[in-house]
mmCIF file of C-alpha atoms and ligand atoms in Angstrom:
data_model
loop_
_atom_site.group_PDB
_atom_site.id
_atom_site.type_symbol
_atom_site.label_atom_id
_atom_site.label_comp_id
_atom_site.label_asym_id
_atom_site.label_seq_id
_atom_site.Cartn_x
_atom_site.Cartn_y
_atom_site.Cartn_z
ATOM 1 C CA UNK A 1 -55.383 10.821 -12.008
ATOM 2 C CA UNK A 2 -54.256 9.482 -8.631
ATOM 3 C CA UNK A 3 -51.346 7.121 -8.865
ATOM 4 C CA UNK A 4 -51.339 4.354 -6.267
ATOM 5 C CA UNK A 5 -47.784 3.543 -5.250
ATOM 6 C CA UNK A 6 -47.305 -0.051 -4.171
ATOM 7 C CA UNK A 7 -44.448 -1.167 -1.941
ATOM 8 C CA UNK A 8 -42.234 -3.526 -3.981
ATOM 9 C CA UNK A 9 -42.461 -7.183 -2.979
ATOM 10 C CA UNK A 10 -39.982 -8.443 -0.409
ATOM 11 C CA UNK A 11 -37.878 -11.491 -1.303
ATOM 12 C CA UNK A 12 -35.738 -13.357 1.228
ATOM 13 C CA UNK A 13 -32.750 -15.067 -0.378
ATOM 14 C CA UNK A 14 -31.114 -17.656 1.894
ATOM 15 C CA UNK A 15 -27.484 -18.030 0.794
ATOM 16 C CA UNK A 16 -27.720 -14.775 -1.171
ATOM 17 C CA UNK A 17 -24.126 -13.868 -0.305
ATOM 18 C CA UNK A 18 -22.637 -16.877 -2.136
ATOM 19 C CA UNK A 19 -21.536 -17.344 -5.746
ATOM 20 C CA UNK A 20 -24.994 -17.991 -7.248
ATOM 21 C CA UNK A 21 -26.599 -15.770 -4.619
ATOM 22 C CA UNK A 22 -25.018 -12.505 -5.740
ATOM 23 C CA UNK A 23 -26.249 -13.083 -9.322
ATOM 24 C CA UNK A 24 -29.739 -13.956 -8.094
ATOM 25 C CA UNK A 25 -29.761 -10.826 -5.922
ATOM 26 C CA UNK A 26 -28.647 -8.685 -8.885
ATOM 27 C CA UNK A 27 -31.379 -10.166 -11.144
ATOM 28 C CA UNK A 28 -34.056 -9.549 -8.475
ATOM 29 C CA UNK A 29 -32.795 -6.022 -7.762
ATOM 30 C CA UNK A 30 -32.992 -5.163 -11.479
ATOM 31 C CA UNK A 31 -36.661 -6.155 -11.381
ATOM 32 C CA UNK A 32 -37.277 -3.741 -8.505
ATOM 33 C CA UNK A 33 -37.840 -6.219 -5.666
ATOM 34 C CA UNK A 34 -36.701 -5.473 -2.111
ATOM 35 C CA UNK A 35 -34.269 -8.163 -1.066
ATOM 36 C CA UNK A 36 -33.304 -9.593 2.289
ATOM 37 C CA UNK A 37 -30.078 -11.606 2.041
ATOM 38 C CA UNK A 38 -30.108 -14.236 4.784
ATOM 39 C CA UNK A 39 -26.765 -15.801 5.688
ATOM 40 C CA UNK A 40 -24.751 -16.672 8.789
ATOM 41 C CA UNK A 41 -22.282 -13.801 8.443
ATOM 42 C CA UNK A 42 -24.110 -10.685 7.199
ATOM 43 C CA UNK A 43 -21.051 -8.688 8.296
ATOM 44 C CA UNK A 44 -19.193 -10.388 5.419
ATOM 45 C CA UNK A 45 -22.023 -9.840 2.924
ATOM 46 C CA UNK A 46 -21.436 -6.141 2.259
ATOM 47 C CA UNK A 47 -20.631 -6.981 -1.382
ATOM 48 C CA UNK A 48 -24.335 -7.575 -2.132
ATOM 49 C CA UNK A 49 -25.544 -4.085 -1.227
ATOM 50 C CA UNK A 50 -24.096 -2.276 -4.284
ATOM 51 C CA UNK A 51 -25.997 -4.753 -6.520
ATOM 52 C CA UNK A 52 -29.125 -2.616 -6.081
ATOM 53 C CA UNK A 53 -30.220 0.880 -5.126
ATOM 54 C CA UNK A 54 -29.525 2.386 -1.716
ATOM 55 C CA UNK A 55 -31.569 0.478 0.887
ATOM 56 C CA UNK A 56 -32.925 -2.064 -1.632
ATOM 57 C CA UNK A 57 -30.802 -4.975 -0.387
ATOM 58 C CA UNK A 58 -30.456 -5.809 3.293
ATOM 59 C CA UNK A 59 -28.205 -8.588 4.646
ATOM 60 C CA UNK A 60 -29.656 -10.275 7.760
ATOM 61 C CA UNK A 61 -28.375 -12.966 10.076
ATOM 62 C CA UNK A 62 -29.923 -16.418 9.719
ATOM 63 C CA UNK A 63 -28.752 -19.975 10.013
ATOM 64 C CA UNK A 64 -30.934 -22.630 8.345
ATOM 65 C CA UNK A 65 -29.973 -24.948 11.225
ATOM 66 C CA UNK A 66 -31.616 -22.584 13.710
ATOM 67 C CA UNK A 67 -35.351 -22.496 13.173
ATOM 68 C CA UNK A 68 -36.175 -19.205 14.939
ATOM 69 C CA UNK A 69 -33.581 -17.351 12.849
ATOM 70 C CA UNK A 70 -35.196 -18.740 9.679
ATOM 71 C CA UNK A 71 -38.666 -17.584 10.815
ATOM 72 C CA UNK A 72 -37.307 -14.119 11.569
ATOM 73 C CA UNK A 73 -35.670 -13.835 8.115
ATOM 74 C CA UNK A 74 -38.888 -14.916 6.387
ATOM 75 C CA UNK A 75 -41.217 -12.569 8.311
ATOM 76 C CA UNK A 76 -43.239 -10.374 5.937
ATOM 77 C CA UNK A 77 -41.616 -11.813 2.778
ATOM 78 C CA UNK A 78 -43.628 -12.542 -0.374
ATOM 79 C CA UNK A 79 -41.255 -15.128 -1.816
ATOM 80 C CA UNK A 80 -38.341 -17.182 -0.470
ATOM 81 C CA UNK A 81 -35.330 -18.414 -2.432
ATOM 82 C CA UNK A 82 -33.139 -21.091 -0.827
ATOM 83 C CA UNK A 83 -29.586 -21.370 -2.194
ATOM 84 C CA UNK A 84 -27.928 -22.766 0.921
ATOM 85 C CA UNK A 85 -25.690 -25.811 0.506
ATOM 86 C CA UNK A 86 -22.259 -27.091 1.479
ATOM 87 C CA UNK A 87 -19.704 -29.087 -0.542
ATOM 88 C CA UNK A 88 -18.002 -30.621 2.470
ATOM 89 C CA UNK A 89 -18.846 -31.068 6.143
ATOM 90 C CA UNK A 90 -17.165 -29.094 8.902
ATOM 91 C CA UNK A 91 -18.061 -28.388 12.537
ATOM 92 C CA UNK A 92 -21.853 -28.234 12.884
ATOM 93 C CA UNK A 93 -22.338 -27.863 9.132
ATOM 94 C CA UNK A 94 -23.360 -31.437 8.287
ATOM 95 C CA UNK A 95 -24.935 -32.474 4.973
ATOM 96 C CA UNK A 96 -28.095 -33.705 6.699
ATOM 97 C CA UNK A 97 -28.596 -30.622 8.844
ATOM 98 C CA UNK A 98 -27.942 -28.094 6.059
ATOM 99 C CA UNK A 99 -29.453 -29.849 3.014
ATOM 100 C CA UNK A 100 -32.363 -31.674 4.640
ATOM 101 C CA UNK A 101 -33.234 -30.112 8.014
ATOM 102 C CA UNK A 102 -32.371 -26.639 6.635
ATOM 103 C CA UNK A 103 -34.446 -27.090 3.484
ATOM 104 C CA UNK A 104 -37.411 -28.269 5.571
ATOM 105 C CA UNK A 105 -37.031 -25.360 8.019
ATOM 106 C CA UNK A 106 -37.060 -22.831 5.161
ATOM 107 C CA UNK A 107 -40.042 -24.555 3.497
ATOM 108 C CA UNK A 108 -42.034 -24.662 6.764
ATOM 109 C CA UNK A 109 -41.306 -20.994 7.391
ATOM 110 C CA UNK A 110 -42.362 -20.125 3.809
ATOM 111 C CA UNK A 111 -45.599 -22.056 4.223
ATOM 112 C CA UNK A 112 -46.357 -20.395 7.576
ATOM 113 C CA UNK A 113 -45.747 -16.967 6.021
ATOM 114 C CA UNK A 114 -47.855 -17.802 2.939
ATOM 115 C CA UNK A 115 -44.835 -17.009 0.740
ATOM 116 C CA UNK A 116 -43.823 -18.681 -2.527
ATOM 117 C CA UNK A 117 -40.693 -20.864 -2.565
ATOM 118 C CA UNK A 118 -37.890 -21.469 -5.059
ATOM 119 C CA UNK A 119 -35.357 -24.073 -3.968
ATOM 120 C CA UNK A 120 -31.999 -24.797 -5.591
ATOM 121 C CA UNK A 121 -30.875 -28.405 -5.585
ATOM 122 C CA UNK A 122 -28.277 -30.012 -7.892
ATOM 123 C CA UNK A 123 -28.187 -32.448 -10.817
ATOM 124 C CA UNK A 124 -27.481 -35.931 -9.521
ATOM 125 C CA UNK A 125 -29.706 -35.538 -6.447
ATOM 126 C CA UNK A 126 -31.031 -39.072 -5.816
ATOM 127 C CA UNK A 127 -32.071 -41.087 -2.787
ATOM 128 C CA UNK A 128 -30.082 -44.064 -4.137
ATOM 129 C CA UNK A 129 -26.865 -42.144 -4.862
ATOM 130 C CA UNK A 130 -23.653 -43.444 -3.266
ATOM 131 C CA UNK A 131 -22.772 -39.776 -2.532
ATOM 132 C CA UNK A 132 -24.051 -38.278 0.711
ATOM 133 C CA UNK A 133 -24.139 -34.809 -0.937
ATOM 134 C CA UNK A 134 -26.523 -36.128 -3.614
ATOM 135 C CA UNK A 135 -28.628 -38.176 -1.174
ATOM 136 C CA UNK A 136 -29.154 -35.265 1.207
ATOM 137 C CA UNK A 137 -29.934 -32.933 -1.736
ATOM 138 C CA UNK A 138 -32.682 -35.433 -2.733
ATOM 139 C CA UNK A 139 -33.948 -35.542 0.860
ATOM 140 C CA UNK A 140 -34.067 -31.725 0.819
ATOM 141 C CA UNK A 141 -36.132 -31.729 -2.382
ATOM 142 C CA UNK A 142 -38.590 -34.186 -0.814
ATOM 143 C CA UNK A 143 -38.867 -32.100 2.361
ATOM 144 C CA UNK A 144 -39.569 -29.013 0.222
ATOM 145 C CA UNK A 145 -42.268 -30.627 -1.950
ATOM 146 C CA UNK A 146 -43.890 -32.387 1.040
ATOM 147 C CA UNK A 147 -44.170 -29.012 2.794
ATOM 148 C CA UNK A 148 -44.838 -26.628 -0.121
ATOM 149 C CA UNK A 149 -46.248 -28.742 -2.986
ATOM 150 C CA UNK A 150 -46.184 -25.865 -5.481
ATOM 151 C CA UNK A 151 -42.540 -24.932 -4.847
ATOM 152 C CA UNK A 152 -40.219 -24.583 -7.847
ATOM 153 C CA UNK A 153 -37.047 -26.683 -7.640
ATOM 154 C CA UNK A 154 -34.024 -26.201 -9.902
ATOM 155 C CA UNK A 155 -31.266 -28.756 -10.327
ATOM 156 C CA UNK A 156 -28.330 -27.128 -12.140
ATOM 157 C CA UNK A 157 -25.275 -28.901 -13.570
ATOM 158 C CA UNK A 158 -21.888 -27.372 -12.724
ATOM 159 C CA UNK A 159 -22.320 -23.579 -12.720
ATOM 160 C CA UNK A 160 -19.758 -21.245 -14.306
ATOM 161 C CA UNK A 161 -19.346 -17.491 -14.021
ATOM 162 C CA UNK A 162 -16.966 -14.827 -12.673
ATOM 163 C CA UNK A 163 -16.636 -16.178 -9.130
ATOM 164 C CA UNK A 164 -17.100 -19.902 -9.855
ATOM 165 C CA UNK A 165 -15.149 -22.539 -7.963
ATOM 166 C CA UNK A 166 -14.663 -24.760 -11.018
ATOM 167 C CA UNK A 167 -12.938 -23.010 -13.941
ATOM 168 C CA UNK A 168 -11.327 -20.418 -11.645
ATOM 169 C CA UNK A 169 -9.813 -23.134 -9.456
ATOM 170 C CA UNK A 170 -8.174 -25.047 -12.311
ATOM 171 C CA UNK A 171 -7.155 -21.854 -14.133
ATOM 172 C CA UNK A 172 -5.514 -20.692 -10.892
ATOM 173 C CA UNK A 173 -3.758 -24.040 -10.528
ATOM 174 C CA UNK A 174 -2.400 -23.818 -14.082
ATOM 175 C CA UNK A 175 -0.556 -20.608 -13.181
ATOM 176 C CA UNK A 176 1.993 -22.488 -11.093
ATOM 177 C CA UNK A 177 1.550 -26.186 -11.939
ATOM 178 C CA UNK A 178 2.937 -27.800 -15.132
ATOM 179 C CA UNK A 179 0.089 -30.336 -15.079
ATOM 180 C CA UNK A 180 -3.614 -30.489 -14.213
ATOM 181 C CA UNK A 181 -5.267 -33.562 -12.687
ATOM 182 C CA UNK A 182 -7.861 -35.493 -14.685
ATOM 183 C CA UNK A 183 -9.638 -37.502 -12.025
ATOM 184 C CA UNK A 184 -10.683 -40.887 -13.421
ATOM 185 C CA UNK A 185 -9.250 -39.854 -16.810
ATOM 186 C CA UNK A 186 -11.558 -36.846 -17.140
ATOM 187 C CA UNK A 187 -14.348 -38.788 -18.831
ATOM 188 C CA UNK A 188 -17.178 -37.574 -16.536
ATOM 189 C CA UNK A 189 -19.690 -35.566 -18.575
ATOM 190 C CA UNK A 190 -20.977 -32.158 -17.473
ATOM 191 C CA UNK A 191 -23.382 -29.649 -18.958
ATOM 192 C CA UNK A 192 -21.876 -26.370 -17.654
ATOM 193 C CA UNK A 193 -24.536 -23.732 -17.075
ATOM 194 C CA UNK A 194 -23.953 -19.967 -16.871
ATOM 195 C CA UNK A 195 -24.726 -18.435 -13.466
ATOM 196 C CA UNK A 196 -26.613 -15.566 -15.151
ATOM 197 C CA UNK A 197 -29.011 -18.091 -16.719
ATOM 198 C CA UNK A 198 -29.611 -19.803 -13.364
ATOM 199 C CA UNK A 199 -30.255 -16.386 -11.781
ATOM 200 C CA UNK A 200 -32.727 -15.508 -14.557
ATOM 201 C CA UNK A 201 -34.537 -18.826 -13.966
ATOM 202 C CA UNK A 202 -34.832 -17.982 -10.267
ATOM 203 C CA UNK A 203 -36.062 -14.457 -11.021
ATOM 204 C CA UNK A 204 -38.737 -15.804 -13.387
ATOM 205 C CA UNK A 205 -39.894 -18.166 -10.663
ATOM 206 C CA UNK A 206 -40.092 -15.258 -8.197
ATOM 207 C CA UNK A 207 -42.113 -13.345 -10.825
ATOM 208 C CA UNK A 208 -44.619 -16.233 -10.708
ATOM 209 C CA UNK A 209 -43.937 -17.118 -14.350
ATOM 210 C CA UNK A 210 -42.842 -20.723 -13.691
ATOM 211 C CA UNK A 211 -45.111 -23.726 -13.093
ATOM 212 C CA UNK A 212 -44.679 -24.917 -9.499
ATOM 213 C CA UNK A 213 -44.544 -28.423 -8.051
ATOM 214 C CA UNK A 214 -41.892 -29.281 -10.613
ATOM 215 C CA UNK A 215 -38.187 -30.166 -10.576
ATOM 216 C CA UNK A 216 -36.416 -28.479 -13.496
ATOM 217 C CA UNK A 217 -32.992 -29.637 -14.678
ATOM 218 C CA UNK A 218 -30.752 -26.797 -15.808
ATOM 219 C CA UNK A 219 -27.873 -27.497 -18.194
ATOM 220 C CA UNK A 220 -26.015 -25.339 -20.677
ATOM 221 C CA UNK A 221 -26.169 -25.761 -24.463
ATOM 222 C CA UNK A 222 -23.299 -28.291 -24.619
ATOM 223 C CA UNK A 223 -22.331 -31.499 -22.865
ATOM 224 C CA UNK A 224 -18.579 -31.641 -22.236
ATOM 225 C CA UNK A 225 -16.308 -34.141 -20.538
ATOM 226 C CA UNK A 226 -14.127 -32.940 -17.693
ATOM 227 C CA UNK A 227 -11.136 -33.237 -20.078
ATOM 228 C CA UNK A 228 -12.896 -31.040 -22.675
ATOM 229 C CA UNK A 229 -13.669 -28.444 -19.986
ATOM 230 C CA UNK A 230 -9.977 -28.338 -19.012
ATOM 231 C CA UNK A 231 -8.863 -28.117 -22.657
ATOM 232 C CA UNK A 232 -11.259 -25.242 -23.346
ATOM 233 C CA UNK A 233 -10.161 -23.400 -20.196
ATOM 234 C CA UNK A 234 -6.460 -23.795 -21.126
ATOM 235 C CA UNK A 235 -7.156 -22.533 -24.625
ATOM 236 C CA UNK A 236 -8.980 -19.454 -23.237
ATOM 237 C CA UNK A 237 -6.107 -18.601 -20.897
ATOM 238 C CA UNK A 238 -3.446 -19.381 -23.512
ATOM 239 C CA UNK A 239 -1.470 -21.903 -21.488
ATOM 240 C CA UNK A 240 -0.227 -25.411 -22.369
ATOM 241 C CA UNK A 241 -0.405 -27.839 -19.488
ATOM 242 C CA UNK A 242 -0.100 -31.628 -19.269
ATOM 243 C CA UNK A 243 -3.444 -33.235 -18.417
ATOM 244 C CA UNK A 244 -2.480 -36.026 -16.049
ATOM 245 C CA UNK A 245 -4.848 -38.940 -15.471
ATOM 246 C CA UNK A 246 -5.374 -39.746 -11.793
ATOM 247 C CA UNK A 247 -6.983 -43.211 -11.481
ATOM 248 C CA UNK A 248 -10.083 -43.360 -9.264
ATOM 249 C CA UNK A 249 -8.255 -45.328 -6.558
ATOM 250 C CA UNK A 250 -5.440 -42.782 -6.367
ATOM 251 C CA UNK A 251 -7.918 -39.881 -6.324
ATOM 252 C CA UNK A 252 -9.710 -41.558 -3.431
ATOM 253 C CA UNK A 253 -6.492 -41.882 -1.402
ATOM 254 C CA UNK A 254 -5.561 -38.271 -2.180
ATOM 255 C CA UNK A 255 -9.075 -37.118 -1.232
ATOM 256 C CA UNK A 256 -8.992 -39.022 2.089
ATOM 257 C CA UNK A 257 -5.887 -37.038 3.050
ATOM 258 C CA UNK A 258 -7.046 -33.670 1.637
ATOM 259 C CA UNK A 259 -10.487 -34.238 3.188
ATOM 260 C CA UNK A 260 -8.911 -33.860 6.645
ATOM 261 C CA UNK A 261 -8.056 -30.193 5.963
ATOM 262 C CA UNK A 262 -10.471 -27.460 7.148
ATOM 263 C CA UNK A 263 -11.308 -26.276 3.607
ATOM 264 C CA UNK A 264 -10.454 -29.313 1.473
ATOM 265 C CA UNK A 265 -9.776 -29.103 -2.291
ATOM 266 C CA UNK A 266 -11.210 -32.603 -2.718
ATOM 267 C CA UNK A 267 -13.108 -35.036 -0.498
ATOM 268 C CA UNK A 268 -13.875 -38.759 -0.945
ATOM 269 C CA UNK A 269 -17.580 -37.840 -1.418
ATOM 270 C CA UNK A 270 -16.663 -35.480 -4.270
ATOM 271 C CA UNK A 271 -14.687 -38.296 -5.931
ATOM 272 C CA UNK A 272 -17.818 -40.449 -5.637
ATOM 273 C CA UNK A 273 -19.896 -37.646 -7.214
ATOM 274 C CA UNK A 274 -17.408 -37.359 -10.084
ATOM 275 C CA UNK A 275 -17.997 -41.015 -10.954
ATOM 276 C CA UNK A 276 -21.446 -40.158 -12.363
ATOM 277 C CA UNK A 277 -22.257 -37.901 -15.302
ATOM 278 C CA UNK A 278 -23.814 -34.557 -14.418
ATOM 279 C CA UNK A 279 -26.115 -33.877 -17.357
ATOM 280 C CA UNK A 280 -29.809 -33.140 -17.921
ATOM 281 C CA UNK A 281 -31.779 -36.406 -18.009
ATOM 282 C CA UNK A 282 -33.770 -37.707 -20.987
ATOM 283 C CA UNK A 283 -36.872 -37.708 -18.759
ATOM 284 C CA UNK A 284 -36.500 -33.980 -17.990
ATOM 285 C CA UNK A 285 -36.083 -33.215 -21.716
ATOM 286 C CA UNK A 286 -39.111 -35.287 -22.704
ATOM 287 C CA UNK A 287 -41.278 -33.875 -19.917
ATOM 288 C CA UNK A 288 -40.289 -30.270 -20.686
ATOM 289 C CA UNK A 289 -38.537 -29.655 -17.372
ATOM 290 C CA UNK A 290 -35.570 -27.738 -18.807
ATOM 291 C CA UNK A 291 -34.606 -24.143 -19.746
ATOM 292 C CA UNK A 292 -36.913 -24.453 -22.793
ATOM 293 C CA UNK A 293 -39.970 -24.489 -20.525
ATOM 294 C CA UNK A 294 -38.721 -21.306 -18.841
ATOM 295 C CA UNK A 295 -38.189 -19.499 -22.162
ATOM 296 C CA UNK A 296 -34.448 -19.115 -21.491
ATOM 297 C CA UNK A 297 -31.775 -19.856 -24.082
ATOM 298 C CA UNK A 298 -28.680 -20.789 -22.054
ATOM 299 C CA UNK A 299 -25.311 -19.268 -22.926
ATOM 300 C CA UNK A 300 -22.241 -21.282 -23.873
ATOM 301 C CA UNK A 301 -18.880 -21.510 -22.135
ATOM 302 C CA UNK A 302 -17.285 -20.252 -25.383
ATOM 303 C CA UNK A 303 -19.093 -16.916 -25.103
ATOM 304 C CA UNK A 304 -18.613 -16.378 -21.354
ATOM 305 C CA UNK A 305 -15.280 -17.902 -20.231
ATOM 306 C CA UNK A 306 -13.101 -15.297 -22.035
ATOM 307 C CA UNK A 307 -14.968 -12.507 -20.193
ATOM 308 C CA UNK A 308 -13.564 -13.538 -16.802
ATOM 309 C CA UNK A 309 -10.733 -16.017 -17.271
ATOM 310 C CA UNK A 310 -8.522 -13.419 -19.025
ATOM 311 C CA UNK A 311 -6.854 -12.632 -15.708
ATOM 312 C CA UNK A 312 -5.139 -16.052 -15.820
ATOM 313 C CA UNK A 313 -3.524 -15.376 -19.234
ATOM 314 C CA UNK A 314 0.249 -14.877 -19.126
ATOM 315 C CA UNK A 315 -0.253 -11.268 -20.314
ATOM 316 C CA UNK A 316 -3.677 -10.637 -18.720
ATOM 317 C CA UNK A 317 -5.943 -8.506 -20.927
ATOM 318 C CA UNK A 318 -3.209 -8.036 -23.522
ATOM 319 C CA UNK A 319 -2.534 -10.653 -26.177
ATOM 320 C CA UNK A 320 1.071 -11.458 -26.960
ATOM 321 C CA UNK A 321 1.908 -10.798 -30.601
ATOM 322 C CA UNK A 322 5.251 -12.000 -31.992
ATOM 323 C CA UNK A 323 6.801 -11.773 -28.530
ATOM 324 C CA UNK A 324 6.167 -8.004 -28.444
ATOM 325 C CA UNK A 325 5.286 -7.970 -24.758
HETATM 326 N N1 NAP B 1 -21.783 -23.780 -7.787
HETATM 327 C C1 NAP B 1 -22.153 -24.830 -8.527
HETATM 328 O O1 NAP B 1 -21.447 -25.258 -9.475
HETATM 329 C C2 NAP B 1 -23.470 -25.523 -8.238
HETATM 330 C C3 NAP B 1 -23.851 -26.610 -9.041
HETATM 331 C C4 NAP B 1 -25.067 -27.226 -8.785
HETATM 332 C C5 NAP B 1 -25.887 -26.780 -7.762
HETATM 333 N N2 NAP B 1 -25.484 -25.723 -7.001
HETATM 334 C C6 NAP B 1 -26.363 -25.270 -5.918
HETATM 335 O O2 NAP B 1 -26.545 -23.872 -6.000
HETATM 336 C C7 NAP B 1 -26.747 -23.350 -4.679
HETATM 337 C C8 NAP B 1 -25.794 -22.186 -4.451
HETATM 338 O O3 NAP B 1 -24.458 -22.656 -4.568
HETATM 339 P P1 NAP B 1 -23.191 -21.660 -4.493
HETATM 340 O O4 NAP B 1 -22.161 -22.226 -5.400
HETATM 341 O O5 NAP B 1 -23.635 -20.269 -4.663
HETATM 342 O O6 NAP B 1 -22.720 -21.898 -2.985
HETATM 343 P P2 NAP B 1 -21.831 -20.929 -2.063
HETATM 344 O O7 NAP B 1 -21.094 -19.922 -2.863
HETATM 345 O O8 NAP B 1 -21.057 -21.832 -1.174
HETATM 346 O O9 NAP B 1 -22.917 -20.138 -1.183
HETATM 347 C C9 NAP B 1 -23.561 -20.769 -0.115
HETATM 348 C C10 NAP B 1 -24.332 -19.728 0.656
HETATM 349 O O10 NAP B 1 -25.010 -20.383 1.727
HETATM 350 C C11 NAP B 1 -24.759 -19.673 2.948
HETATM 351 N N3 NAP B 1 -24.813 -20.659 4.031
HETATM 352 C C12 NAP B 1 -24.018 -21.739 4.239
HETATM 353 N N4 NAP B 1 -24.427 -22.420 5.320
HETATM 354 C C13 NAP B 1 -25.502 -21.747 5.822
HETATM 355 C C14 NAP B 1 -26.353 -21.945 6.916
HETATM 356 N N5 NAP B 1 -26.185 -22.974 7.777
HETATM 357 N N6 NAP B 1 -27.377 -21.078 7.114
HETATM 358 C C15 NAP B 1 -27.550 -20.020 6.306
HETATM 359 N N7 NAP B 1 -26.783 -19.769 5.224
HETATM 360 C C16 NAP B 1 -25.758 -20.619 5.001
HETATM 361 C C17 NAP B 1 -23.391 -19.036 2.748
HETATM 362 O O11 NAP B 1 -23.222 -17.860 3.541
HETATM 363 P P3 NAP B 1 -22.620 -17.926 5.053
HETATM 364 O O12 NAP B 1 -21.456 -18.876 4.988
HETATM 365 O O13 NAP B 1 -22.274 -16.506 5.441
HETATM 366 O O14 NAP B 1 -23.731 -18.445 5.866
HETATM 367 C C18 NAP B 1 -23.490 -18.633 1.281
HETATM 368 O O15 NAP B 1 -24.219 -17.422 1.162
HETATM 369 C C19 NAP B 1 -26.544 -24.521 -3.727
HETATM 370 O O16 NAP B 1 -27.794 -25.066 -3.388
HETATM 371 C C20 NAP B 1 -25.756 -25.534 -4.551
HETATM 372 O O17 NAP B 1 -25.972 -26.873 -4.147
HETATM 373 C C21 NAP B 1 -24.280 -25.086 -7.199
#
């Protein structure tokens, strides 16, 4: 019997070198796809190549603000994943150009190439939001669906996992600070979602197993306030720290000063974002636009946080018993 060998499908992942990107790339590589990782600095994206077999993953240069570089990265691809976003503006990286113009550029290139499209947005994306991050994310979603009506869009809540910028940041802070800030009292509600579950959702969309033209909202199994997230993190790393309420007005002043730094810890727009809950909406649950529809059972923080936050414990991987260590 003659076996016909087919070349594996080629997937271009914009932003594949970032936090979510590396998990998406790993999930796609496991499925046997060829992957092109498109980012501005492929020279700094060497960490993605060992996530697959030799030659399976190729970093390429592309900037979503530069249309010809997007077209070049999409050439010959069967499916496009767009993970590009910024948390704060700097230089030419503006929210509008990256989230809206960039999303449209990627969608137009996908349409021209006849490739499928999976776009990652964020919970809270809304045209009426007081946050420019959320407004431009909504504009990006619109640009995507106007251009590729059967695109799959995912809106995750805060994402946790080994390289996250949320639990790692506060766990790192607790190593030297006797207190942790609770902006606005820490009452904002989140639905933390494991990066591996988001990556699986993307991979299923690339497989063609997800209904297109739909915005899915991705949240983990539990809703937790910011305070509860901090308490759980402190318990996992075995440290006692004072949780200090920072009133909204004080956080805003602090953010206006920090926001002037090149890589700010907090910006006024992030304070605005924190003033709204970041959880899966009732509408998404009722309309079946959640993990359930994708056949994925999301993992909890309780099962995952200890697997990577151990490095912040006073004794690392070793537990202290009766002051033995
Ligand atoms: N992390 C979360 O908690 C969270 C929550 C909700 C939604 N999301 C969404 O998930 C997606 C991925 O987030 P992430 O946390 O993985 O972000 P990330 O770690 O900051 O990664 C961003 C990626 O985008 C690339 N990039 C930035 N500007 C670019 C440009 N102009 N052109 C091309 N590539 C560019 C970066 O590489 P270069 O700098 O080398 O270009 C990097 O690969 C985003 O859409 C984000 O909004 C994340």
